[in-house]
Coordinates of C-alpha atoms and ligand atoms in Angstrom, one line a residue:
M1 CA -5.5 -33.2 21.7
K2 CA -3.8 -31.8 18.9
I3 CA -0.2 -30.9 19.4
L4 CA 2.3 -29.6 16.8
G5 CA 6.5 -30.2 17.4
I6 CA 8.8 -28.0 15.9
S7 CA 12.3 -28.2 15.4
A8 CA 14.1 -25.2 13.7
H9 CA 17.5 -22.8 14.0
Y10 CA 20.2 -25.2 14.2
H11 CA 20.1 -27.8 11.4
D12 CA 17.2 -29.8 10.0
S13 CA 14.3 -28.1 10.8
A14 CA 10.9 -30.1 10.6
A15 CA 7.3 -29.8 11.8
A16 CA 5.0 -32.9 13.3
L17 CA 1.6 -33.4 14.1
L18 CA 0.3 -35.5 16.6
V19 CA -3.7 -36.2 17.1
D20 CA -4.7 -38.2 19.8
G21 CA -1.5 -39.3 20.4
L22 CA -0.5 -40.7 17.2
P23 CA 1.2 -38.7 14.4
V24 CA -0.8 -38.0 11.1
A25 CA 2.0 -35.9 9.7
A26 CA 5.6 -35.2 9.7
V27 CA 8.0 -33.7 7.4
Q28 CA 11.2 -31.8 7.4
E29 CA 11.5 -28.3 6.0
E30 CA 14.1 -29.1 3.4
R31 CA 11.8 -31.5 1.3
L32 CA 8.9 -28.6 0.9
S33 CA 11.7 -25.5 0.5
R34 CA 14.0 -27.9 -1.3
R35 CA 17.1 -26.3 0.3
K36 CA 19.1 -29.3 1.9
N37 CA 19.2 -29.2 6.0
D38 CA 16.9 -26.2 5.6
A39 CA 17.0 -25.0 9.3
A40 CA 14.8 -21.9 9.1
F41 CA 11.6 -21.8 10.8
P42 CA 9.4 -24.7 9.2
L43 CA 6.7 -22.6 8.1
A44 CA 6.0 -24.6 4.9
A45 CA 6.5 -28.0 7.2
A46 CA 3.9 -26.7 9.5
E47 CA 1.6 -25.5 7.2
W48 CA 1.6 -28.5 5.5
C49 CA 0.9 -30.7 8.3
L50 CA -1.9 -28.8 9.4
E51 CA -3.5 -28.6 5.9
S52 CA -3.0 -32.5 5.3
A53 CA -5.2 -33.1 8.7
G54 CA -7.6 -30.2 7.7
L55 CA -6.6 -28.2 10.6
E56 CA -6.5 -24.4 11.3
P57 CA -3.7 -23.2 13.7
E58 CA -6.5 -22.2 16.4
G59 CA -7.4 -25.8 16.3
L60 CA -4.4 -26.8 18.0
D61 CA -3.9 -27.6 21.8
A62 CA -0.2 -26.6 21.9
V63 CA 3.0 -26.0 19.7
V64 CA 6.1 -27.4 21.3
F65 CA 9.4 -26.1 20.4
Y66 CA 12.2 -28.8 20.7
G67 CA 14.7 -27.1 22.8
R68 CA 14.7 -24.1 25.6
P69 CA 16.2 -21.3 23.5
M70 CA 17.0 -19.3 26.5
L71 CA 19.1 -22.0 28.1
K72 CA 20.7 -22.4 24.6
F73 CA 21.6 -18.7 24.9
E74 CA 23.0 -18.9 28.2
R75 CA 25.2 -21.8 27.1
I76 CA 26.5 -19.9 24.1
L77 CA 26.8 -16.8 25.9
T78 CA 28.8 -18.4 29.0
T79 CA 30.9 -20.1 26.8
A80 CA 31.6 -17.3 24.8
L81 CA 32.6 -14.9 28.3
R82 CA 34.7 -18.0 29.5
A83 CA 36.8 -17.9 26.5
W84 CA 37.0 -14.5 26.2
P85 CA 38.8 -12.6 24.3
Q86 CA 39.3 -15.8 21.8
G87 CA 35.6 -16.2 22.3
R88 CA 34.4 -12.7 20.7
S89 CA 33.8 -14.1 17.5
A90 CA 31.6 -16.7 18.6
F91 CA 29.9 -14.3 20.8
T92 CA 29.2 -11.8 18.2
H93 CA 28.1 -14.8 15.9
A94 CA 25.9 -16.0 18.6
M95 CA 24.2 -13.0 19.5
K96 CA 23.1 -12.3 15.9
N97 CA 21.9 -15.5 15.7
S98 CA 20.5 -15.9 19.1
L99 CA 18.7 -12.7 19.4
G100 CA 17.5 -12.6 15.8
E101 CA 15.7 -15.8 16.1
K102 CA 16.5 -18.4 18.6
V103 CA 15.7 -16.4 21.7
W104 CA 12.2 -15.2 20.4
V105 CA 11.0 -18.4 19.4
R106 CA 8.1 -18.0 20.9
G107 CA 7.2 -14.7 19.2
L108 CA 8.4 -16.1 16.1
I109 CA 5.6 -19.2 16.3
Q110 CA 3.1 -16.7 17.4
A111 CA 3.6 -14.3 14.7
N112 CA 4.2 -17.3 11.8
L113 CA 1.3 -19.6 13.2
G114 CA -1.1 -17.2 14.6
V115 CA -1.3 -19.5 18.2
P116 CA -1.4 -17.5 21.8
A117 CA 1.5 -17.8 23.6
K118 CA -0.2 -19.9 26.4
K119 CA -0.4 -22.4 24.1
I120 CA 3.5 -22.4 23.3
L121 CA 5.9 -25.0 25.1
F122 CA 9.1 -25.9 25.0
T123 CA 11.0 -29.2 25.6
E124 CA 14.7 -29.8 26.6
H125 CA 16.7 -30.8 23.7
H126 CA 17.5 -34.0 25.0
Q127 CA 14.0 -34.8 26.3
S128 CA 13.0 -34.6 22.7
H129 CA 15.8 -37.1 21.3
A130 CA 14.7 -39.6 24.4
A131 CA 11.1 -39.2 23.2
A132 CA 11.8 -39.4 19.3
A133 CA 13.8 -42.7 20.2
F134 CA 11.8 -44.2 23.1
L135 CA 8.2 -43.7 22.1
T136 CA 8.5 -44.5 18.7
A137 CA 10.2 -47.9 19.5
P138 CA 7.7 -51.0 20.2
T139 CA 9.2 -51.3 23.8
D140 CA 7.5 -51.0 27.4
A141 CA 10.7 -50.4 29.2
A142 CA 14.0 -49.2 28.1
A143 CA 17.1 -47.9 28.8
I144 CA 17.9 -44.6 26.7
L145 CA 20.8 -43.1 25.3
T146 CA 21.1 -39.9 23.6
A147 CA 24.1 -38.0 21.9
D148 CA 24.8 -35.4 19.6
G149 CA 26.5 -32.1 19.0
V150 CA 25.0 -30.0 21.7
G151 CA 21.3 -29.0 22.9
E152 CA 21.0 -26.4 25.6
W153 CA 24.2 -27.7 27.5
A154 CA 23.7 -31.5 27.2
T155 CA 25.5 -33.2 24.5
L156 CA 24.7 -36.8 25.9
T157 CA 22.3 -38.5 28.5
V158 CA 21.6 -41.5 29.8
G159 CA 18.0 -42.8 31.3
R160 CA 15.1 -44.9 31.2
G161 CA 11.9 -44.7 29.9
R162 CA 8.7 -46.9 31.1
R163 CA 5.4 -46.9 29.7
T164 CA 2.1 -49.0 30.5
P165 CA -0.2 -49.6 27.4
G166 CA -3.3 -47.1 27.6
G167 CA -1.6 -46.0 30.9
A168 CA 1.4 -43.5 31.9
T169 CA 4.6 -42.8 30.2
S170 CA 7.9 -41.7 32.0
I171 CA 11.1 -40.8 30.7
E172 CA 13.7 -40.1 33.4
L173 CA 17.0 -38.6 32.3
L174 CA 19.6 -39.9 35.0
R175 CA 22.8 -38.0 34.0
E176 CA 24.1 -35.8 31.1
V177 CA 27.5 -34.7 30.0
R178 CA 27.5 -31.2 28.9
W179 CA 28.8 -29.0 26.5
P180 CA 31.6 -28.2 25.6
H181 CA 32.5 -32.4 25.9
S182 CA 30.8 -33.6 23.4
L183 CA 30.9 -36.8 21.1
G184 CA 29.0 -35.2 18.3
M185 CA 31.6 -32.3 18.3
L186 CA 34.3 -34.7 18.4
Y187 CA 33.1 -36.4 15.1
S188 CA 32.3 -33.3 13.5
T189 CA 35.5 -31.8 14.2
F190 CA 37.3 -34.6 12.5
T191 CA 34.8 -34.3 9.8
A192 CA 35.8 -30.3 9.2
Y193 CA 39.4 -31.4 9.5
L194 CA 39.2 -34.2 6.8
G195 CA 37.7 -31.4 4.7
F196 CA 33.9 -32.7 4.7
A197 CA 30.6 -30.4 5.5
V198 CA 29.9 -30.8 9.4
N199 CA 26.2 -32.1 9.8
E200 CA 26.8 -33.9 6.4
G201 CA 30.1 -35.1 6.0
E202 CA 29.8 -37.4 9.0
Y203 CA 28.7 -40.3 7.0
K204 CA 31.8 -39.7 4.4
V205 CA 34.2 -40.1 7.5
M206 CA 32.5 -43.5 8.2
G207 CA 32.9 -44.7 4.9
L208 CA 36.4 -43.5 4.6
A209 CA 37.2 -45.0 8.1
S210 CA 36.7 -48.6 6.2
Y211 CA 39.6 -48.0 4.4
G212 CA 42.2 -47.2 7.0
T213 CA 43.8 -48.8 10.1
P214 CA 43.2 -47.1 13.2
R215 CA 47.1 -46.1 14.0
F216 CA 46.1 -42.7 15.3
A217 CA 43.7 -44.3 18.1
D218 CA 46.0 -43.6 21.2
E219 CA 46.4 -39.9 19.8
V220 CA 42.3 -39.6 19.3
R221 CA 42.6 -41.0 22.9
K222 CA 44.5 -38.1 24.3
V223 CA 41.8 -35.8 22.4
V224 CA 38.8 -37.3 24.3
R225 CA 39.6 -38.7 27.6
R226 CA 37.9 -41.2 29.7
T227 CA 36.7 -39.8 33.1
A228 CA 36.6 -41.5 36.7
D229 CA 32.9 -41.6 36.4
G230 CA 32.9 -43.9 33.5
A231 CA 31.9 -40.7 30.9
F232 CA 34.9 -38.6 28.6
A233 CA 36.0 -35.4 28.4
L234 CA 37.5 -33.4 25.7
D235 CA 40.8 -32.0 26.0
L236 CA 39.8 -28.3 24.8
G237 CA 43.9 -27.8 23.7
Y238 CA 43.1 -29.4 20.7
F239 CA 39.7 -27.6 20.0
E240 CA 38.5 -24.1 19.0
F241 CA 34.8 -24.5 18.2
H242 CA 34.2 -23.3 21.7
T243 CA 35.8 -20.3 21.1
T244 CA 35.5 -19.2 17.5
V245 CA 33.2 -20.0 14.9
R246 CA 36.0 -19.8 12.3
R247 CA 37.3 -23.4 13.1
A248 CA 36.5 -26.5 15.1
Y249 CA 40.3 -27.8 15.5
S250 CA 43.6 -25.9 17.1
K251 CA 47.2 -25.9 16.3
R252 CA 47.7 -28.5 18.4
F253 CA 45.3 -30.6 16.7
M254 CA 47.3 -30.1 13.4
D255 CA 50.4 -30.9 15.4
A256 CA 49.0 -34.2 16.2
F257 CA 47.4 -35.2 13.1
G258 CA 49.2 -32.9 10.6
P259 CA 48.2 -30.7 7.7
P260 CA 44.1 -30.8 7.3
R261 CA 42.6 -31.9 4.0
A262 CA 41.3 -29.1 1.7
S263 CA 37.5 -29.9 0.6
W264 CA 38.4 -29.6 -3.0
D265 CA 41.8 -31.8 -2.8
P266 CA 40.9 -35.6 -4.2
I267 CA 41.4 -38.3 -1.8
D268 CA 43.7 -40.6 -3.7
L269 CA 44.7 -43.9 -0.9
A270 CA 47.5 -44.5 -3.2
T271 CA 49.0 -41.3 -1.8
E272 CA 50.6 -41.0 2.0
D273 CA 48.2 -38.2 2.7
G274 CA 45.3 -40.1 1.3
R275 CA 46.0 -43.0 3.7
R276 CA 46.7 -40.7 6.6
Y277 CA 42.9 -39.2 5.9
A278 CA 41.9 -42.6 5.9
D279 CA 43.8 -43.5 9.1
I280 CA 42.6 -40.9 10.9
A281 CA 38.8 -41.6 10.2
A282 CA 39.5 -45.3 11.1
S283 CA 40.9 -44.0 14.6
V284 CA 38.0 -41.4 15.3
Q285 CA 35.7 -44.0 14.5
L286 CA 37.2 -46.4 16.5
V287 CA 37.6 -44.3 19.8
L288 CA 33.8 -43.0 19.5
E289 CA 32.6 -46.7 19.0
E290 CA 34.8 -48.1 22.1
I291 CA 33.2 -44.9 24.4
L292 CA 29.5 -45.6 23.1
V293 CA 30.0 -49.5 23.8
E294 CA 31.3 -48.5 27.2
L295 CA 28.5 -46.1 28.0
A296 CA 26.1 -48.4 26.8
A297 CA 27.2 -51.5 28.7
S298 CA 27.2 -49.7 32.2
L299 CA 23.5 -48.2 31.4
H300 CA 22.8 -51.8 30.8
H301 CA 24.4 -52.6 34.2
E302 CA 22.6 -50.3 35.9
T303 CA 19.4 -50.8 34.8
G304 CA 19.1 -54.3 34.2
L305 CA 16.6 -53.5 31.0
P306 CA 16.8 -55.7 27.7
D307 CA 16.5 -52.8 25.5
L308 CA 18.0 -49.7 24.5
C309 CA 16.6 -46.6 22.6
F310 CA 19.4 -44.3 21.1
G311 CA 18.9 -41.3 19.7
G312 CA 20.7 -37.8 18.6
G313 CA 22.8 -37.2 15.5
V314 CA 25.5 -39.8 16.8
A315 CA 22.9 -42.7 16.6
L316 CA 22.9 -42.1 12.7
N317 CA 26.5 -44.0 13.0
G318 CA 25.7 -47.4 11.8
V319 CA 28.9 -49.1 12.2
A320 CA 28.8 -47.8 16.2
N321 CA 25.3 -48.9 16.6
A322 CA 26.1 -52.4 15.5
R323 CA 29.2 -52.7 17.9
V324 CA 26.6 -51.2 20.4
L325 CA 24.3 -54.1 19.7
R326 CA 26.7 -56.7 19.9
E327 CA 28.8 -55.7 22.6
S328 CA 27.0 -53.7 25.2
G329 CA 24.7 -56.5 26.5
F330 CA 21.4 -55.3 25.1
S331 CA 19.5 -57.7 23.6
R332 CA 17.5 -55.1 21.4
L333 CA 18.6 -51.8 20.0
F334 CA 15.9 -49.5 18.7
V335 CA 17.2 -46.3 16.7
P336 CA 14.5 -44.3 15.0
P337 CA 14.4 -43.4 11.3
A338 CA 14.7 -39.8 12.3
P339 CA 17.4 -40.0 15.3
G340 CA 18.7 -36.3 14.2
D341 CA 17.1 -33.0 14.9
A342 CA 14.3 -33.3 12.2
G343 CA 12.8 -36.3 14.6
C344 CA 13.1 -34.1 17.6
A345 CA 9.8 -32.3 15.7
L346 CA 8.0 -35.6 16.5
G347 CA 9.7 -36.4 19.9
A348 CA 8.9 -33.0 21.3
A349 CA 5.2 -33.6 20.1
L350 CA 5.3 -36.9 21.9
Y351 CA 6.9 -35.7 25.2
A352 CA 4.5 -33.0 25.4
D353 CA 1.4 -35.4 24.8
R354 CA 2.8 -38.2 26.8
I355 CA 4.7 -36.3 30.0
H356 CA 3.3 -32.5 30.2
F357 CA -0.2 -33.5 29.0
G358 CA -0.1 -37.1 30.7
Q359 CA -2.2 -38.3 27.7
P360 CA -2.2 -42.4 27.6
D361 CA 0.4 -44.3 26.0
R362 CA -0.4 -45.5 22.4
P363 CA 1.4 -47.6 20.5
L364 CA 3.0 -45.8 17.2
P365 CA 2.8 -47.2 13.9
D366 CA 6.2 -48.9 13.3
H367 CA 7.3 -46.9 10.1
P368 CA 8.9 -43.5 9.0
F369 CA 6.4 -42.6 6.6
W370 CA 4.6 -39.6 7.3
G371 CA 4.9 -36.8 4.8
P372 CA 3.6 -35.8 1.6
E373 CA 2.1 -38.5 -1.0
A374 CA 3.5 -39.3 -4.4
D375 CA 0.8 -39.3 -6.9
G376 CA 0.9 -41.4 -10.2
A377 CA -1.5 -39.2 -11.7
E378 CA 0.8 -36.3 -11.4
L379 CA 3.6 -38.2 -12.9
A380 CA 1.1 -39.1 -16.0
R381 CA 0.2 -35.4 -16.4
I382 CA 3.6 -33.9 -16.0
A383 CA 5.7 -36.6 -18.3
G384 CA 2.7 -36.4 -20.8
E385 CA 2.9 -32.4 -21.0
D386 CA 6.9 -33.3 -21.5
G387 CA 6.0 -35.7 -24.4
L388 CA 7.3 -38.9 -22.7
P389 CA 5.3 -41.6 -23.1
V390 CA 3.5 -42.8 -19.8
E391 CA 2.6 -46.3 -18.9
E392 CA -0.1 -46.7 -16.1
L393 CA -0.2 -50.2 -14.6
G394 CA -1.6 -52.3 -12.2
D395 CA 0.3 -53.4 -9.1
A396 CA 1.6 -56.7 -10.8
A397 CA 2.5 -55.4 -14.3
L398 CA 4.4 -52.6 -12.8
I399 CA 6.4 -54.8 -10.6
A400 CA 7.1 -57.1 -13.6
R401 CA 8.1 -54.1 -15.7
T402 CA 10.5 -52.9 -13.0
V403 CA 12.2 -56.4 -12.6
Q404 CA 12.7 -56.5 -16.8
D405 CA 14.2 -53.2 -16.1
L406 CA 16.5 -53.8 -13.2
T407 CA 17.8 -57.3 -14.7
A408 CA 18.5 -55.3 -18.0
G409 CA 20.9 -53.1 -15.9
R410 CA 18.3 -50.0 -15.8
I411 CA 18.3 -47.5 -12.8
V412 CA 15.0 -47.3 -11.7
G413 CA 13.7 -43.9 -9.4
W414 CA 11.3 -45.4 -7.4
M415 CA 8.1 -43.2 -5.6
E416 CA 5.2 -44.4 -3.6
G417 CA 3.2 -43.3 -0.7
A418 CA 4.1 -40.9 2.0
S419 CA 7.8 -39.7 1.9
E420 CA 10.3 -40.6 5.1
L421 CA 11.0 -38.2 8.0
G422 CA 14.7 -38.4 8.6
P423 CA 17.8 -38.6 6.4
R424 CA 17.2 -42.3 4.7
A425 CA 15.0 -43.3 2.0
L426 CA 13.4 -46.3 3.3
G427 CA 11.8 -47.4 0.1
H428 CA 9.2 -44.5 -0.7
R429 CA 11.9 -42.1 -2.4
S430 CA 14.5 -44.6 -3.8
I431 CA 16.6 -45.2 -6.4
L432 CA 16.8 -48.8 -7.5
A433 CA 19.5 -50.8 -9.1
A434 CA 20.8 -54.3 -9.6
P435 CA 23.2 -55.0 -6.6
H436 CA 25.7 -57.3 -8.7
S437 CA 28.3 -55.1 -10.4
A438 CA 30.6 -52.6 -9.1
E439 CA 29.8 -51.0 -12.7
T440 CA 26.3 -50.2 -11.5
R441 CA 28.0 -48.5 -8.4
D442 CA 30.3 -46.7 -10.4
R443 CA 27.6 -45.5 -12.8
L444 CA 25.5 -44.0 -10.3
N445 CA 28.4 -42.2 -8.4
R446 CA 29.4 -40.8 -11.7
D447 CA 26.0 -40.2 -13.6
I448 CA 23.4 -39.8 -10.7
K449 CA 25.0 -39.2 -7.2
Y450 CA 28.3 -37.4 -8.0
R451 CA 29.6 -38.4 -4.9
E452 CA 33.1 -39.8 -3.9
E453 CA 33.6 -43.5 -4.6
F454 CA 34.7 -44.5 -1.3
R455 CA 31.1 -44.1 -0.2
P456 CA 29.0 -47.5 -0.2
F457 CA 25.8 -47.9 -1.7
A458 CA 23.0 -49.8 0.8
P459 CA 21.3 -52.8 0.0
I460 CA 17.4 -53.6 0.5
V461 CA 16.2 -57.2 1.4
P462 CA 13.0 -58.6 2.7
A463 CA 13.6 -58.9 6.3
E464 CA 12.9 -62.7 6.4
L465 CA 15.4 -63.5 4.1
A466 CA 18.0 -60.9 5.2
E467 CA 20.0 -63.8 7.2
D468 CA 20.6 -65.7 4.0
Y469 CA 22.6 -63.0 2.8
F470 CA 23.9 -60.8 5.6
E471 CA 25.3 -62.0 9.3
L472 CA 23.3 -60.7 11.7
P473 CA 23.6 -60.7 15.4
P474 CA 20.6 -61.1 17.6
G475 CA 18.5 -58.0 17.6
G476 CA 20.2 -57.1 14.4
L477 CA 17.2 -57.5 12.3
R478 CA 15.7 -54.7 14.1
L479 CA 18.6 -52.6 13.8
A480 CA 18.3 -53.1 9.8
R481 CA 14.7 -52.1 10.1
F482 CA 15.7 -48.4 9.6
M483 CA 19.2 -49.0 8.0
S484 CA 20.3 -48.3 11.1
G485 CA 23.2 -50.8 11.5
V486 CA 26.3 -52.3 9.3
F487 CA 26.8 -55.8 9.3
P488 CA 28.7 -58.3 7.3
V489 CA 27.9 -59.4 4.0
K490 CA 28.2 -63.4 3.9
P491 CA 31.4 -64.0 2.0
Q492 CA 29.8 -66.4 -0.4
W493 CA 27.5 -63.6 -1.4
R494 CA 29.9 -60.7 -1.6
A495 CA 30.8 -60.8 -5.4
A496 CA 27.1 -61.2 -6.2
L497 CA 26.5 -57.9 -4.3
A498 CA 29.6 -56.1 -5.4
A499 CA 27.5 -53.0 -6.0
V500 CA 26.3 -52.6 -2.2
T501 CA 29.2 -54.6 -0.4
H502 CA 31.6 -51.9 1.1
V503 CA 35.4 -52.3 1.0
D504 CA 35.6 -54.1 4.2
G505 CA 32.8 -56.4 3.5
T506 CA 30.0 -55.0 5.1
A507 CA 26.7 -53.2 4.3
R508 CA 24.2 -51.1 5.9
L509 CA 21.2 -53.0 4.8
Q510 CA 17.5 -52.2 5.1
A511 CA 15.5 -55.3 6.0
L512 CA 11.9 -54.9 4.9
E513 CA 9.0 -56.5 6.5
R514 CA 6.1 -56.4 3.8
A515 CA 3.8 -54.8 6.0
M516 CA 5.8 -51.4 5.8
A517 CA 6.1 -51.0 2.2
P518 CA 4.2 -54.1 0.8
R519 CA 5.0 -53.4 -3.2
L520 CA 8.2 -53.0 -2.7
H521 CA 8.7 -56.0 -0.9
D522 CA 6.8 -57.8 -3.7
L523 CA 9.5 -56.4 -6.3
L524 CA 11.9 -57.7 -4.2
M525 CA 10.6 -61.3 -4.2
A526 CA 10.0 -60.7 -7.7
Y527 CA 13.5 -59.7 -8.6
G528 CA 14.8 -62.5 -6.2
K529 CA 12.9 -64.9 -8.7
A530 CA 14.5 -63.6 -12.1
S531 CA 17.8 -63.2 -10.5
G532 CA 18.2 -65.6 -8.0
V533 CA 18.8 -63.0 -5.1
P534 CA 16.0 -61.1 -3.4
V535 CA 18.2 -57.9 -2.9
L536 CA 18.4 -54.4 -4.8
L537 CA 20.7 -51.6 -4.2
N538 CA 18.6 -48.8 -2.7
T539 CA 20.0 -45.4 -2.4
S540 CA 18.1 -42.0 -2.0
F541 CA 16.4 -40.4 -4.6
N542 CA 18.3 -37.1 -5.0
L543 CA 21.3 -35.6 -6.5
A544 CA 24.2 -34.6 -4.4
G545 CA 23.5 -31.6 -2.8
E546 CA 19.7 -31.9 -3.1
P547 CA 17.0 -32.8 -0.4
I548 CA 15.3 -36.3 -1.1
V549 CA 13.0 -35.6 -3.7
N550 CA 9.5 -35.4 -2.0
R551 CA 6.6 -34.6 -4.8
V552 CA 6.5 -36.7 -8.2
V553 CA 7.4 -33.0 -9.8
E554 CA 10.9 -33.2 -8.2
G555 CA 11.4 -36.8 -8.8
Y556 CA 10.6 -36.1 -12.6
S557 CA 13.0 -33.1 -12.3
T558 CA 15.6 -35.2 -11.2
F559 CA 14.7 -38.0 -13.4
R560 CA 15.3 -35.7 -16.4
R561 CA 18.7 -34.1 -15.2
C562 CA 20.6 -37.5 -14.4
G563 CA 21.4 -41.0 -15.5
I564 CA 18.1 -42.6 -14.0
D565 CA 16.6 -44.6 -17.0
V566 CA 13.3 -45.4 -15.6
L567 CA 10.7 -43.6 -13.3
A568 CA 8.1 -45.1 -11.3
A569 CA 5.0 -43.2 -9.3
G570 CA 2.7 -44.7 -8.0
G571 CA 1.3 -47.0 -11.0
A572 CA 2.7 -44.8 -13.6
R573 CA 6.2 -45.5 -15.2
V574 CA 8.0 -43.2 -17.8
E575 CA 11.0 -44.1 -19.5
K576 CA 13.6 -42.0 -21.1
R577 CA 13.4 -42.0 -24.5
V578 CA 16.2 -43.9 -26.4
R579 CA 16.4 -42.2 -29.8
T580 CA 17.6 -44.3 -32.7
K581 CA 20.1 -42.9 -35.5
V582 CA 17.4 -43.2 -37.6
Q583 CA 14.7 -41.2 -35.6
A584 CA 17.5 -38.8 -34.6
E585 CA 18.1 -38.0 -38.4
A586 CA 14.4 -37.9 -38.9
E587 CA 13.8 -35.1 -36.5
L588 CA 16.8 -33.2 -37.9
D589 CA 15.2 -33.5 -41.0
A590 CA 11.8 -32.2 -39.9
Ligands
LIG601 FE1 20.2 -33.0 18.6

């Protein structure tokens, strides 16, 4: 069967194509449209998926959308009517959006892809999250937890999944927490209050939390109360996101936590306000962790299963994930590379294949590389036209050359193979640098990523050596496969890994198994031989505000516009031309 999964209209639109139960292509719309967090109907992504598989839309057996638009519309309408007249602005906004696009998804899919209505299916949003988490994980039976801002009504679900190799699959969602009670909205509200962009700045709150002490935790526990059934409820007096689109938090929220931060105000931890922001971030982070640990622990108790699959945007919180792994009783925690809405395109397609059509279970390749390929020949052509000398090298020569670059303190743009699905660069669209000095980190922040200094960079290490440098609990290696957990750097290595060690001594490492990206693994080993430490700084290959680069042309343009010294794509390598004074004078004379 050929099934196209689609996620769209909220944030991070994506398309994913499944052929005979296995993914063959998946990509986020932003990687092709070059608009960060593009939420438009993913026409370019869908077309690329079909094209890369040599399919026409009429060859599809089904197109599956990652949520039920009518249910979502009902939720928006009901919420607005309940909150009337304060809800008027949210209602008007929802009417415009929903009637324009969301409700008429079926028509939109028909019009855009030319697929007949009877082939268009819908999953519930959290079914997509659950399928993306469970069916991509190498486990036959697992508890499932999903948590995000909101789908139709659900904001968090717990359940369990079971699959028989070659046989049937079941995904049973046992209970849900419903809008407006939402851990995703709780965290996003604090994100907005702290002056960061919602759906993007949540990482910054997590990074900032490490600088603070959770002295507002009791206050946050009033904002999100625990309920008798073991779930939670927001005290809606602190919020306005459910009644207006203008602001997420209420006056009462500001009375409790003080004036909000304006996005343009720098965070200066030497000032009282700066410390207050960090302390508030630490407090909401702590309370989120406590709730997730307790929910997971009771799910462990209820299911008796050793594995937990965790999906939804909240599963991007690596600090919370590490605590869930350590404290909930589960032996293994699987977080997919794209736990957020982009991954729902794949989740929806998998759900339709295994559950709706009852197709037999197939083990999925355990990697995130489903996007367009990076082509070294393209780099050779573009750089050649631009007048930069290109070296075309075999693997061993490229690795030796890149080790020289990295040990000399150069920053390397590294592109190979298919791009990652999800928000993280996991070795195919990365900026690499030596991990040793805080200077490299500062240079990356200043010249390339243009971002706040409190945001840490992440290390990448061969999986088999990870425990030499990082303190991993049992199961930690798995969580680090897709950078889904934050763990302590061993104290004796913190100085040598200063560029990738956060202020609290932790790192969000990627533990790379050779089979996942052999050439990068070889590079890490060769770098270890040369420097004594087989660890590199690995950050996503993009500039602030731009999506991760996709094709070589975008990698090259990024390389030209920022402080990256070297670009390697496939077997091609280019280096910024360093002009000597004599050369510059000669050019001027000419
Ligand atoms: Fe979601």
